PDB file of C-alpha atoms in Angstrom:
ATOM      1  CA  MET A   1       1.080   2.466 -18.708  1.00 90.00           C
ATOM      2  CA  LYS A   2       0.933   6.222 -18.079  1.00 94.00           C
ATOM      3  CA  SER A   3      -0.097   6.116 -14.433  1.00 97.00           C
ATOM      4  CA  PHE A   4      -0.333   3.556 -11.656  1.00 98.00           C
ATOM      5  CA  ILE A   5      -2.753   4.148  -8.805  1.00 98.00           C
ATOM      6  CA  ASN A   6      -5.141   1.195  -8.704  1.00 97.00           C
ATOM      7  CA  VAL A   7      -5.060  -2.493  -9.575  1.00 98.00           C
ATOM      8  CA  GLN A   8      -7.004  -1.825 -12.786  1.00 97.00           C
ATOM      9  CA  ASP A   9      -4.060   0.155 -14.154  1.00 97.00           C
ATOM     10  CA  LEU A  10      -2.085  -3.086 -14.542  1.00 96.00           C
ATOM     11  CA  GLY A  11      -4.581  -4.730 -16.864  1.00 95.00           C
ATOM     12  CA  PRO A  12      -5.077  -8.503 -16.458  1.00 96.00           C
ATOM     13  CA  LEU A  13      -3.855  -9.305 -12.971  1.00 97.00           C
ATOM     14  CA  ASP A  14      -2.820 -12.874 -13.790  1.00 96.00           C
ATOM     15  CA  LYS A  15      -0.364 -11.550 -16.386  1.00 97.00           C
ATOM     16  CA  ALA A  16       1.060  -9.027 -13.931  1.00 97.00           C
ATOM     17  CA  MET A  17       1.531 -11.771 -11.354  1.00 97.00           C
ATOM     18  CA  ALA A  18       3.296 -13.992 -13.876  1.00 97.00           C
ATOM     19  CA  GLU A  19       5.552 -11.062 -14.717  1.00 98.00           C
ATOM     20  CA  ALA A  20       6.304 -10.553 -11.039  1.00 98.00           C
ATOM     21  CA  PHE A  21       7.511 -14.116 -10.592  1.00 98.00           C
ATOM     22  CA  GLU A  22       9.511 -13.899 -13.826  1.00 98.00           C
ATOM     23  CA  ILE A  23      11.290 -10.802 -12.530  1.00 98.00           C
ATOM     24  CA  LYS A  24      11.852 -12.394  -9.140  1.00 97.00           C
ATOM     25  CA  ASN A  25      13.697 -15.217 -10.875  1.00 97.00           C
ATOM     26  CA  ASP A  26      15.871 -12.749 -12.803  1.00 97.00           C
ATOM     27  CA  ARG A  27      15.796  -9.219 -11.394  1.00 97.00           C
ATOM     28  CA  TYR A  28      18.161  -7.807 -14.021  1.00 97.00           C
ATOM     29  CA  LYS A  29      16.571  -9.322 -17.115  1.00 97.00           C
ATOM     30  CA  TYR A  30      15.125  -6.001 -18.272  1.00 98.00           C
ATOM     31  CA  GLN A  31      18.050  -3.767 -17.328  1.00 97.00           C
ATOM     32  CA  HIS A  32      18.299  -2.492 -20.878  1.00 97.00           C
ATOM     33  CA  LEU A  33      14.912  -0.771 -20.588  1.00 98.00           C
ATOM     34  CA  GLY A  34      16.157   1.830 -18.116  1.00 98.00           C
ATOM     35  CA  LYS A  35      19.413   2.800 -19.795  1.00 97.00           C
ATOM     36  CA  ASN A  36      19.699   6.619 -19.881  1.00 98.00           C
ATOM     37  CA  LYS A  37      16.279   6.932 -18.228  1.00 98.00           C
ATOM     38  CA  THR A  38      15.719   8.740 -14.937  1.00 98.00           C
ATOM     39  CA  LEU A  39      13.254   8.072 -12.139  1.00 98.00           C
ATOM     40  CA  MET A  40      12.381  10.951  -9.816  1.00 98.00           C
ATOM     41  CA  MET A  41      11.023   9.918  -6.415  1.00 98.00           C
ATOM     42  CA  ILE A  42       9.211  12.738  -4.607  1.00 96.00           C
ATOM     43  CA  PHE A  43       8.532  12.334  -0.896  1.00 96.00           C
ATOM     44  CA  PHE A  44       6.147  14.593   0.969  1.00 93.00           C
ATOM     45  CA  ASN A  45       6.271  12.089   3.851  1.00 93.00           C
ATOM     46  CA  ASN A  46       8.710   9.706   5.528  1.00 93.00           C
ATOM     47  CA  SER A  47       9.575   6.341   4.077  1.00 95.00           C
ATOM     48  CA  LEU A  48      11.833   3.331   4.586  1.00 96.00           C
ATOM     49  CA  ARG A  49      10.606   0.339   2.531  1.00 97.00           C
ATOM     50  CA  THR A  50       9.100   2.436  -0.256  1.00 98.00           C
ATOM     51  CA  ARG A  51      12.242   4.517  -0.676  1.00 97.00           C
ATOM     52  CA  LEU A  52      14.654   1.590  -0.608  1.00 98.00           C
ATOM     53  CA  SER A  53      12.591  -0.882  -2.645  1.00 98.00           C
ATOM     54  CA  THR A  54      11.665   1.622  -5.349  1.00 98.00           C
ATOM     55  CA  GLN A  55      15.230   2.810  -5.744  1.00 98.00           C
ATOM     56  CA  LYS A  56      16.485  -0.779  -5.876  1.00 98.00           C
ATOM     57  CA  ALA A  57      13.865  -1.723  -8.472  1.00 98.00           C
ATOM     58  CA  ALA A  58      14.844   1.255 -10.637  1.00 98.00           C
ATOM     59  CA  MET A  59      18.530   0.343 -10.386  1.00 98.00           C
ATOM     60  CA  ASN A  60      17.730  -3.264 -11.324  1.00 98.00           C
ATOM     61  CA  LEU A  61      16.152  -1.863 -14.484  1.00 98.00           C
ATOM     62  CA  GLY A  62      19.224   0.252 -15.264  1.00 98.00           C
ATOM     63  CA  MET A  63      17.686   3.622 -14.354  1.00 98.00           C
ATOM     64  CA  ASN A  64      19.234   6.716 -12.845  1.00 98.00           C
ATOM     65  CA  VAL A  65      17.428   7.832  -9.679  1.00 98.00           C
ATOM     66  CA  ILE A  66      16.792  11.287  -8.195  1.00 98.00           C
ATOM     67  CA  VAL A  67      15.259  11.473  -4.716  1.00 97.00           C
ATOM     68  CA  LEU A  68      13.611  14.675  -3.511  1.00 94.00           C
ATOM     69  CA  ASP A  69      12.469  15.103   0.091  1.00 93.00           C
ATOM     70  CA  VAL A  70      10.088  18.010  -0.203  1.00 90.00           C
ATOM     71  CA  ASN A  71      10.130  18.799   3.504  1.00 82.00           C
ATOM     72  CA  ALA A  72      13.887  18.480   3.957  1.00 83.00           C
ATOM     73  CA  GLY A  73      15.661  19.601   0.803  1.00 74.00           C
ATOM     74  CA  ALA A  74      13.377  21.857  -1.180  1.00 79.00           C
ATOM     75  CA  TRP A  75      11.322  25.031  -0.914  1.00 81.00           C
ATOM     76  CA  LYS A  76       8.110  24.607   1.025  1.00 81.00           C
ATOM     77  CA  LEU A  77       5.388  23.983  -1.517  1.00 84.00           C
ATOM     78  CA  GLU A  78       1.923  25.468  -1.693  1.00 81.00           C
ATOM     79  CA  THR A  79      -0.657  23.017  -3.025  1.00 82.00           C
ATOM     80  CA  GLU A  80      -3.833  25.117  -3.035  1.00 81.00           C
ATOM     81  CA  ARG A  81      -5.018  27.359  -5.856  1.00 84.00           C
ATOM     82  CA  GLY A  82      -6.021  30.957  -5.180  1.00 86.00           C
ATOM     83  CA  VAL A  83      -3.878  31.304  -2.067  1.00 88.00           C
ATOM     84  CA  ILE A  84      -2.021  34.565  -1.407  1.00 90.00           C
ATOM     85  CA  MET A  85       1.449  33.203  -0.828  1.00 89.00           C
ATOM     86  CA  ASP A  86       2.562  35.544   1.936  1.00 87.00           C
ATOM     87  CA  GLY A  87       3.403  32.787   4.412  1.00 83.00           C
ATOM     88  CA  ASP A  88       6.268  30.288   4.727  1.00 85.00           C
ATOM     89  CA  LYS A  89       5.626  28.533   1.393  1.00 82.00           C
ATOM     90  CA  SER A  90       7.908  29.914  -1.303  1.00 85.00           C
ATOM     91  CA  GLU A  91       6.916  27.885  -4.366  1.00 89.00           C
ATOM     92  CA  HIS A  92       3.663  26.643  -5.802  1.00 91.00           C
ATOM     93  CA  LEU A  93       3.251  23.031  -6.826  1.00 89.00           C
ATOM     94  CA  LEU A  94       1.932  24.185 -10.213  1.00 90.00           C
ATOM     95  CA  GLU A  95       5.355  25.569 -11.111  1.00 92.00           C
ATOM     96  CA  ALA A  96       7.354  22.944  -9.249  1.00 91.00           C
ATOM     97  CA  ILE A  97       5.693  19.971 -10.955  1.00 93.00           C
ATOM     98  CA  PRO A  98       6.519  20.864 -14.586  1.00 95.00           C
ATOM     99  CA  VAL A  99      10.043  21.784 -13.505  1.00 95.00           C
ATOM    100  CA  MET A 100      10.456  18.341 -11.938  1.00 95.00           C
ATOM    101  CA  GLY A 101       9.151  16.811 -15.129  1.00 97.00           C
ATOM    102  CA  CYS A 102      11.988  18.472 -17.074  1.00 97.00           C
ATOM    103  CA  TYR A 103      14.571  16.380 -15.229  1.00 98.00           C
ATOM    104  CA  CYS A 104      13.191  12.865 -15.434  1.00 98.00           C
ATOM    105  CA  ASP A 105      11.281  10.266 -17.431  1.00 98.00           C
ATOM    106  CA  ILE A 106       9.061   8.772 -14.709  1.00 98.00           C
ATOM    107  CA  ILE A 107       7.820  10.246 -11.413  1.00 98.00           C
ATOM    108  CA  GLY A 108       6.896   8.457  -8.193  1.00 98.00           C
ATOM    109  CA  VAL A 109       4.918  10.448  -5.604  1.00 98.00           C
ATOM    110  CA  ARG A 110       4.389   9.788  -1.896  1.00 97.00           C
ATOM    111  CA  SER A 111       1.873  12.091  -0.228  1.00 96.00           C
ATOM    112  CA  PHE A 112      -0.238  11.081   2.754  1.00 96.00           C
ATOM    113  CA  ALA A 113      -3.759  12.082   3.707  1.00 97.00           C
ATOM    114  CA  GLY A 114      -4.214  15.212   5.786  1.00 96.00           C
ATOM    115  CA  LEU A 115      -7.125  13.482   7.586  1.00 98.00           C
ATOM    116  CA  THR A 116      -9.012  16.744   8.046  1.00 97.00           C
ATOM    117  CA  ASP A 117     -10.883  17.061   4.746  1.00 96.00           C
ATOM    118  CA  ARG A 118     -12.223  13.775   3.381  1.00 97.00           C
ATOM    119  CA  GLU A 119     -13.275  15.245   0.045  1.00 96.00           C
ATOM    120  CA  TYR A 120      -9.801  16.729  -0.523  1.00 95.00           C
ATOM    121  CA  ASP A 121      -8.029  13.498   0.436  1.00 97.00           C
ATOM    122  CA  TYR A 122     -10.260  11.166  -1.555  1.00 97.00           C
ATOM    123  CA  ALA A 123      -9.944  13.379  -4.633  1.00 96.00           C
ATOM    124  CA  GLU A 124      -6.191  12.610  -4.518  1.00 97.00           C
ATOM    125  CA  THR A 125      -5.572  16.314  -5.067  1.00 92.00           C
ATOM    126  CA  VAL A 126      -1.766  16.278  -4.880  1.00 93.00           C
ATOM    127  CA  LEU A 127      -1.235  13.146  -6.973  1.00 96.00           C
ATOM    128  CA  GLN A 128      -3.687  14.281  -9.637  1.00 96.00           C
ATOM    129  CA  GLN A 129      -1.768  17.539 -10.068  1.00 94.00           C
ATOM    130  CA  PHE A 130       1.389  15.559 -10.847  1.00 96.00           C
ATOM    131  CA  ILE A 131      -0.495  13.462 -13.391  1.00 97.00           C
ATOM    132  CA  LYS A 132      -1.969  16.565 -15.009  1.00 95.00           C
ATOM    133  CA  TYR A 133       1.016  18.923 -15.049  1.00 96.00           C
ATOM    134  CA  SER A 134       4.241  16.886 -15.075  1.00 97.00           C
ATOM    135  CA  GLY A 135       3.957  15.575 -18.619  1.00 97.00           C
ATOM    136  CA  LYS A 136       5.469  12.287 -17.414  1.00 98.00           C
ATOM    137  CA  PRO A 137       4.175   8.889 -16.309  1.00 98.00           C
ATOM    138  CA  VAL A 138       3.336   9.004 -12.593  1.00 98.00           C
ATOM    139  CA  PHE A 139       2.950   6.199 -10.064  1.00 98.00           C
ATOM    140  CA  ALA A 140       1.770   6.192  -6.467  1.00 98.00           C
ATOM    141  CA  MET A 141       4.291   5.448  -3.717  1.00 98.00           C
ATOM    142  CA  GLU A 142       1.362   5.728  -1.242  1.00 98.00           C
ATOM    143  CA  THR A 143      -1.128   8.523  -1.489  1.00 98.00           C
ATOM    144  CA  ALA A 144      -3.981   9.938   0.548  1.00 98.00           C
ATOM    145  CA  THR A 145      -6.167   6.895  -0.150  1.00 98.00           C
ATOM    146  CA  VAL A 146      -4.136   4.074  -1.745  1.00 98.00           C
ATOM    147  CA  HIS A 147      -0.837   2.193  -1.532  1.00 98.00           C
ATOM    148  CA  PRO A 148      -0.863  -0.052  -4.616  1.00 98.00           C
ATOM    149  CA  LEU A 149       2.818  -1.064  -4.537  1.00 98.00           C
ATOM    150  CA  GLN A 150       2.279  -2.467  -1.045  1.00 98.00           C
ATOM    151  CA  ALA A 151      -0.909  -4.297  -1.977  1.00 98.00           C
ATOM    152  CA  PHE A 152       0.756  -5.783  -5.069  1.00 98.00           C
ATOM    153  CA  ALA A 153       3.618  -7.045  -2.890  1.00 98.00           C
ATOM    154  CA  ASP A 154       1.086  -8.407  -0.389  1.00 98.00           C
ATOM    155  CA  LEU A 155      -0.618 -10.405  -3.113  1.00 98.00           C
ATOM    156  CA  ILE A 156       2.713 -11.776  -4.363  1.00 98.00           C
ATOM    157  CA  THR A 157       3.513 -12.868  -0.804  1.00 98.00           C
ATOM    158  CA  ILE A 158       0.156 -14.569  -0.305  1.00 98.00           C
ATOM    159  CA  LYS A 159       0.471 -16.406  -3.635  1.00 96.00           C
ATOM    160  CA  GLU A 160       3.974 -17.635  -2.761  1.00 96.00           C
ATOM    161  CA  SER A 161       3.006 -18.750   0.724  1.00 96.00           C
ATOM    162  CA  TRP A 162      -0.187 -20.442  -0.422  1.00 95.00           C
ATOM    163  CA  LYS A 163       1.663 -22.326  -3.154  1.00 88.00           C
ATOM    164  CA  HIS A 164       3.977 -23.701  -0.475  1.00 78.00           C
ATOM    165  CA  THR A 165       0.968 -24.625   1.693  1.00 78.00           C
ATOM    166  CA  VAL A 166      -0.674 -26.496  -1.184  1.00 73.00           C
ATOM    167  CA  CYS A 167       2.549 -28.362  -1.925  1.00 68.00           C
ATOM    168  CA  CYS A 168       2.744 -29.508   1.698  1.00 69.00           C
ATOM    169  CA  ASN A 169      -0.972 -30.167   2.212  1.00 72.00           C
ATOM    170  CA  SER A 170      -2.997 -31.781  -0.540  1.00 60.00           C
ATOM    171  CA  ALA A 171      -6.229 -30.916   1.317  1.00 62.00           C
ATOM    172  CA  ALA A 172      -5.626 -27.263   0.446  1.00 65.00           C
ATOM    173  CA  THR A 173      -5.338 -27.902  -3.303  1.00 64.00           C
ATOM    174  CA  ASN A 174      -8.899 -26.930  -4.221  1.00 66.00           C
ATOM    175  CA  LYS A 175      -9.424 -24.447  -1.394  1.00 83.00           C
ATOM    176  CA  ARG A 176      -9.435 -20.685  -1.701  1.00 92.00           C
ATOM    177  CA  PRO A 177      -7.286 -19.192   1.068  1.00 96.00           C
ATOM    178  CA  LYS A 178      -9.227 -17.221   3.642  1.00 97.00           C
ATOM    179  CA  VAL A 179      -7.623 -13.803   4.027  1.00 98.00           C
ATOM    180  CA  VAL A 180      -8.658 -11.548   6.901  1.00 98.00           C
ATOM    181  CA  LEU A 181      -7.956  -7.825   7.025  1.00 98.00           C
ATOM    182  CA  THR A 182      -8.233  -6.847  10.665  1.00 98.00           C
ATOM    183  CA  TRP A 183      -8.250  -3.411  12.264  1.00 98.00           C
ATOM    184  CA  ALA A 184      -5.925  -3.077  15.267  1.00 98.00           C
ATOM    185  CA  PRO A 185      -5.458  -0.254  17.775  1.00 98.00           C
ATOM    186  CA  HIS A 186      -2.916   2.535  17.390  1.00 98.00           C
ATOM    187  CA  CYS A 187      -1.859   5.612  19.329  1.00 97.00           C
ATOM    188  CA  ARG A 188      -2.048   7.905  16.283  1.00 97.00           C
ATOM    189  CA  ALA A 189      -4.643   8.602  13.618  1.00 97.00           C
ATOM    190  CA  LEU A 190      -3.513   6.781  10.471  1.00 98.00           C
ATOM    191  CA  PRO A 191      -4.827   6.988   6.892  1.00 98.00           C
ATOM    192  CA  GLN A 192      -6.834   4.281   5.159  1.00 98.00           C
ATOM    193  CA  ALA A 193      -4.467   3.911   2.188  1.00 98.00           C
ATOM    194  CA  VAL A 194      -3.047   0.482   3.044  1.00 98.00           C
ATOM    195  CA  PRO A 195      -6.344  -1.211   3.984  1.00 98.00           C
ATOM    196  CA  ASN A 196      -8.077   0.411   1.008  1.00 98.00           C
ATOM    197  CA  SER A 197      -5.565  -0.998  -1.455  1.00 98.00           C
ATOM    198  CA  PHE A 198      -5.303  -4.356   0.287  1.00 98.00           C
ATOM    199  CA  ALA A 199      -9.059  -4.843   0.028  1.00 98.00           C
ATOM    200  CA  GLU A 200      -9.110  -3.659  -3.579  1.00 98.00           C
ATOM    201  CA  TRP A 201      -6.333  -6.021  -4.667  1.00 98.00           C
ATOM    202  CA  MET A 202      -7.693  -9.041  -2.796  1.00 98.00           C
ATOM    203  CA  ASN A 203     -11.052  -8.505  -4.484  1.00 97.00           C
ATOM    204  CA  ALA A 204      -9.356  -8.245  -7.860  1.00 97.00           C
ATOM    205  CA  ALA A 205      -7.459 -11.487  -7.261  1.00 96.00           C
ATOM    206  CA  GLU A 206     -10.808 -13.355  -7.125  1.00 83.00           C
ATOM    207  CA  ASP A 207      -9.188 -16.600  -5.915  1.00 91.00           C
ATOM    208  CA  VAL A 208      -9.110 -15.527  -2.256  1.00 95.00           C
ATOM    209  CA  ASP A 209     -11.900 -15.358   0.300  1.00 97.00           C
ATOM    210  CA  LEU A 210     -11.599 -11.868   1.811  1.00 98.00           C
ATOM    211  CA  VAL A 211     -13.084 -10.953   5.190  1.00 98.00           C
ATOM    212  CA  ILE A 212     -12.710  -7.496   6.730  1.00 98.00           C
ATOM    213  CA  THR A 213     -13.131  -7.073  10.467  1.00 98.00           C
ATOM    214  CA  HIS A 214     -13.163  -3.852  12.455  1.00 98.00           C
ATOM    215  CA  PRO A 215     -15.143  -2.032  15.153  1.00 98.00           C
ATOM    216  CA  LYS A 216     -18.461  -0.562  14.081  1.00 97.00           C
ATOM    217  CA  GLY A 217     -18.023   2.900  12.602  1.00 96.00           C
ATOM    218  CA  TYR A 218     -14.702   2.025  10.924  1.00 98.00           C
ATOM    219  CA  GLU A 219     -16.245   0.939   7.620  1.00 98.00           C
ATOM    220  CA  LEU A 220     -13.955   1.484   4.637  1.00 98.00           C
ATOM    221  CA  ASP A 221     -15.197   3.169   1.478  1.00 98.00           C
ATOM    222  CA  PRO A 222     -17.514   0.724  -0.343  1.00 98.00           C
ATOM    223  CA  LYS A 223     -15.572   1.086  -3.592  1.00 97.00           C
ATOM    224  CA  PHE A 224     -12.621  -0.629  -1.885  1.00 98.00           C
ATOM    225  CA  VAL A 225     -14.601  -3.117   0.197  1.00 98.00           C
ATOM    226  CA  GLY A 226     -16.186  -4.512  -2.946  1.00 96.00           C
ATOM    227  CA  ASN A 227     -17.464  -8.064  -2.467  1.00 94.00           C
ATOM    228  CA  ALA A 228     -15.588  -8.695   0.778  1.00 98.00           C
ATOM    229  CA  ARG A 229     -17.538  -9.929   3.778  1.00 98.00           C
ATOM    230  CA  VAL A 230     -17.506  -7.509   6.708  1.00 98.00           C
ATOM    231  CA  GLU A 231     -17.553  -9.149  10.140  1.00 98.00           C
ATOM    232  CA  TYR A 232     -17.658  -7.029  13.308  1.00 98.00           C
ATOM    233  CA  ASP A 233     -16.849  -9.966  15.576  1.00 98.00           C
ATOM    234  CA  GLN A 234     -13.068 -10.363  15.301  1.00 98.00           C
ATOM    235  CA  LYS A 235     -13.053 -13.930  16.631  1.00 98.00           C
ATOM    236  CA  LYS A 236     -15.626 -15.060  14.069  1.00 98.00           C
ATOM    237  CA  ALA A 237     -13.610 -13.361  11.332  1.00 98.00           C
ATOM    238  CA  PHE A 238     -10.393 -15.126  12.383  1.00 98.00           C
ATOM    239  CA  GLU A 239     -11.901 -18.608  12.556  1.00 98.00           C
ATOM    240  CA  GLY A 240     -10.282 -20.826   9.911  1.00 97.00           C
ATOM    241  CA  ALA A 241      -8.258 -17.970   8.417  1.00 98.00           C
ATOM    242  CA  ASP A 242      -5.134 -18.780   6.417  1.00 97.00           C
ATOM    243  CA  PHE A 243      -3.761 -15.225   6.435  1.00 98.00           C
ATOM    244  CA  ILE A 244      -4.218 -12.414   8.947  1.00 98.00           C
ATOM    245  CA  TYR A 245      -3.366  -8.942   7.700  1.00 98.00           C
ATOM    246  CA  ALA A 246      -3.342  -6.486  10.619  1.00 98.00           C
ATOM    247  CA  LYS A 247      -3.500  -2.748  10.075  1.00 98.00           C
ATOM    248  CA  ASN A 248      -4.791   0.269  11.913  1.00 98.00           C
ATOM    249  CA  TRP A 249      -6.755   2.977  10.184  1.00 98.00           C
ATOM    250  CA  SER A 250      -8.463   6.067  11.513  1.00 98.00           C
ATOM    251  CA  ASN A 251     -12.199   6.523  11.117  1.00 98.00           C
ATOM    252  CA  PRO A 252     -12.935   6.698   7.360  1.00 98.00           C
ATOM    253  CA  GLY A 253     -15.993   8.884   7.918  1.00 98.00           C
ATOM    254  CA  VAL A 254     -18.240   6.682   5.788  1.00 97.00           C
ATOM    255  CA  THR A 255     -21.005   6.286   8.375  1.00 93.00           C
ATOM    256  CA  ASN A 256     -20.375   9.652  10.045  1.00 95.00           C
ATOM    257  CA  PRO A 257     -18.448  12.246   7.984  1.00 96.00           C
ATOM    258  CA  ALA A 258     -17.720  14.289  11.115  1.00 97.00           C
ATOM    259  CA  ASP A 259     -15.573  11.427  12.426  1.00 98.00           C
ATOM    260  CA  TYR A 260     -13.242  11.368   9.409  1.00 98.00           C
ATOM    261  CA  GLY A 261      -9.608  10.999  10.417  1.00 98.00           C
ATOM    262  CA  LYS A 262     -10.392  10.631  14.110  1.00 98.00           C
ATOM    263  CA  ILE A 263      -9.648   7.846  16.568  1.00 98.00           C
ATOM    264  CA  THR A 264     -13.088   6.736  17.704  1.00 97.00           C
ATOM    265  CA  CYS A 265     -12.050   3.366  19.119  1.00 97.00           C
ATOM    266  CA  GLU A 266      -9.065   2.425  21.313  1.00 96.00           C
ATOM    267  CA  ASP A 267     -10.062  -1.118  22.186  1.00 97.00           C
ATOM    268  CA  ARG A 268      -6.837  -3.008  22.951  1.00 98.00           C
ATOM    269  CA  SER A 269      -8.641  -6.338  22.717  1.00 98.00           C
ATOM    270  CA  TRP A 270      -8.171  -6.043  18.933  1.00 98.00           C
ATOM    271  CA  THR A 271      -4.364  -6.386  19.280  1.00 98.00           C
ATOM    272  CA  VAL A 272      -3.291  -9.559  17.466  1.00 98.00           C
ATOM    273  CA  ASP A 273      -1.751 -11.951  19.984  1.00 98.00           C
ATOM    274  CA  THR A 274      -1.202 -15.701  20.298  1.00 98.00           C
ATOM    275  CA  GLU A 275      -4.785 -16.306  21.368  1.00 98.00           C
ATOM    276  CA  HIS A 276      -6.071 -14.469  18.292  1.00 98.00           C
ATOM    277  CA  MET A 277      -3.846 -16.543  16.011  1.00 98.00           C
ATOM    278  CA  SER A 278      -5.029 -19.762  17.711  1.00 98.00           C
ATOM    279  CA  TRP A 279      -8.457 -19.103  16.193  1.00 98.00           C
ATOM    280  CA  THR A 280      -6.994 -19.389  12.687  1.00 98.00           C
ATOM    281  CA  ASN A 281      -6.062 -22.320  10.470  1.00 96.00           C
ATOM    282  CA  ASN A 282      -2.386 -22.085  11.452  1.00 96.00           C
ATOM    283  CA  GLY A 283      -2.638 -18.661   9.815  1.00 97.00           C
ATOM    284  CA  LYS A 284       0.228 -16.540   8.562  1.00 98.00           C
ATOM    285  CA  PHE A 285       0.616 -13.053  10.003  1.00 98.00           C
ATOM    286  CA  MET A 286       1.107 -10.035   7.709  1.00 98.00           C
ATOM    287  CA  HIS A 287       1.662  -6.321   8.196  1.00 98.00           C
ATOM    288  CA  CYS A 288       3.016  -3.645   5.859  1.00 98.00           C
ATOM    289  CA  LEU A 289       5.466  -2.220   8.462  1.00 98.00           C
ATOM    290  CA  PRO A 290       6.429  -0.140  10.353  1.00 98.00           C
ATOM    291  CA  VAL A 291       4.462  -1.760  13.139  1.00 98.00           C
ATOM    292  CA  ARG A 292       3.866  -0.703  16.736  1.00 98.00           C
ATOM    293  CA  ARG A 293       4.740  -3.850  18.665  1.00 98.00           C
ATOM    294  CA  ASN A 294       2.384  -4.914  21.447  1.00 98.00           C
ATOM    295  CA  LEU A 295      -0.184  -2.436  20.155  1.00 98.00           C
ATOM    296  CA  ILE A 296      -0.903  -3.781  16.664  1.00 98.00           C
ATOM    297  CA  VAL A 297       0.679  -7.189  17.276  1.00 98.00           C
ATOM    298  CA  THR A 298       2.515  -8.878  20.121  1.00 98.00           C
ATOM    299  CA  ASP A 299       6.206  -9.784  19.981  1.00 98.00           C
ATOM    300  CA  ASP A 300       5.568 -13.518  19.941  1.00 98.00           C
ATOM    301  CA  VAL A 301       3.281 -13.307  16.897  1.00 98.00           C
ATOM    302  CA  ILE A 302       5.447 -11.053  14.742  1.00 98.00           C
ATOM    303  CA  GLU A 303       8.540 -13.100  15.609  1.00 98.00           C
ATOM    304  CA  SER A 304       6.868 -16.469  15.046  1.00 98.00           C
ATOM    305  CA  PRO A 305       7.678 -18.778  12.089  1.00 97.00           C
ATOM    306  CA  ASN A 306       4.249 -17.856  10.696  1.00 98.00           C
ATOM    307  CA  SER A 307       5.137 -14.186  10.354  1.00 98.00           C
ATOM    308  CA  LEU A 308       5.529 -13.055   6.741  1.00 98.00           C
ATOM    309  CA  VAL A 309       6.411  -9.415   7.389  1.00 98.00           C
ATOM    310  CA  ILE A 310      10.001  -9.679   6.083  1.00 98.00           C
ATOM    311  CA  PRO A 311       9.226 -11.616   2.850  1.00 98.00           C
ATOM    312  CA  GLU A 312       6.337  -9.196   2.369  1.00 98.00           C
ATOM    313  CA  ALA A 313       8.706  -6.218   2.597  1.00 98.00           C
ATOM    314  CA  ALA A 314      11.206  -7.911   0.273  1.00 98.00           C
ATOM    315  CA  ASN A 315       8.504  -8.324  -2.364  1.00 98.00           C
ATOM    316  CA  ARG A 316       8.115  -4.549  -2.521  1.00 98.00           C
ATOM    317  CA  GLU A 317      11.139  -4.575  -4.829  1.00 98.00           C
ATOM    318  CA  ILE A 318       9.351  -7.015  -7.127  1.00 98.00           C
ATOM    319  CA  SER A 319       6.018  -5.193  -7.275  1.00 98.00           C
ATOM    320  CA  CYS A 320       7.758  -1.929  -8.100  1.00 98.00           C
ATOM    321  CA  SER A 321       9.930  -3.613 -10.734  1.00 98.00           C
ATOM    322  CA  VAL A 322       6.821  -4.735 -12.611  1.00 98.00           C
ATOM    323  CA  VAL A 323       5.309  -1.245 -12.518  1.00 98.00           C
ATOM    324  CA  LEU A 324       8.488   0.496 -13.638  1.00 98.00           C
ATOM    325  CA  LYS A 325       9.058  -2.091 -16.370  1.00 98.00           C
ATOM    326  CA  ARG A 326       5.559  -1.462 -17.744  1.00 98.00           C
ATOM    327  CA  MET A 327       6.102   2.301 -17.680  1.00 98.00           C
ATOM    328  CA  LEU A 328       9.503   2.085 -19.372  1.00 98.00           C
ATOM    329  CA  GLU A 329       8.045  -0.091 -22.126  1.00 98.00           C
ATOM    330  CA  ALA A 330       5.384   2.555 -22.761  1.00 96.00           C
ATOM    331  CA  LEU A 331       7.833   5.479 -23.112  1.00 96.00           C
TER     332      LEU A 331
END
């Protein structure tokens, strides 16, 4: 595997899931693969779970790890071609990338959307330059439009939780879990990377019933929505749900390109609270974290026994381990 951006990059998803559970049972089984190999993690944006889980996964596989915070410990980087570099940016990404590639075997990149130019963001301009010029395998640690490591971990978490549900409730044996991706309000404009990937991966899983609910005008890109049902009435969407995945995203600009990256709805009635969860089938609550409490979700919901946010975060180590293992095997 030379790059990892979308679910298709993993090949058959059932095999990847089996590999994930194998690694979870023995996290150090493939430590020999990373001996004398180096992972470089490049952060253009802040991180907690991605940084820690990716570094831990690499260490489990025996790798050395270099972490570069572009905005804190390196020259400011220019990313555009044809620019006269007479400002505060001292180095161009086109020189920096091949230099980085000299010092490692695999590169992970985290670079968020600018939310001002939809075409630029959805072309994955920064990530694609790393793939083209580094000469090394590259994987996404969240990009302008996708967060595949998070979505992979989300799917692992849903599979684990649903298996437990089936074991405890025979009526659920032949039922596909209903998974609802719900928009929730936020005080800042956020990218669509997490909901995009979540929808993409749930569609790829095939054995879940995915419903996406959000205010009108917040439609995600159709290539990620896939076969999911879109329901604008949040209560109808929640009815009978087994999993509720809450996430804010700014306007994707699908129905009105001029709205891209803007907050065009601030309706606090979309906040997931106890009443919302009462509409579900004793549903489990999920969120990628960090979460704005009492804006995205109320304290009582995120702290309830049905909250999966911590197991979900823990599974980030497992999803990344599978990706790094595949990349090491291909070196």
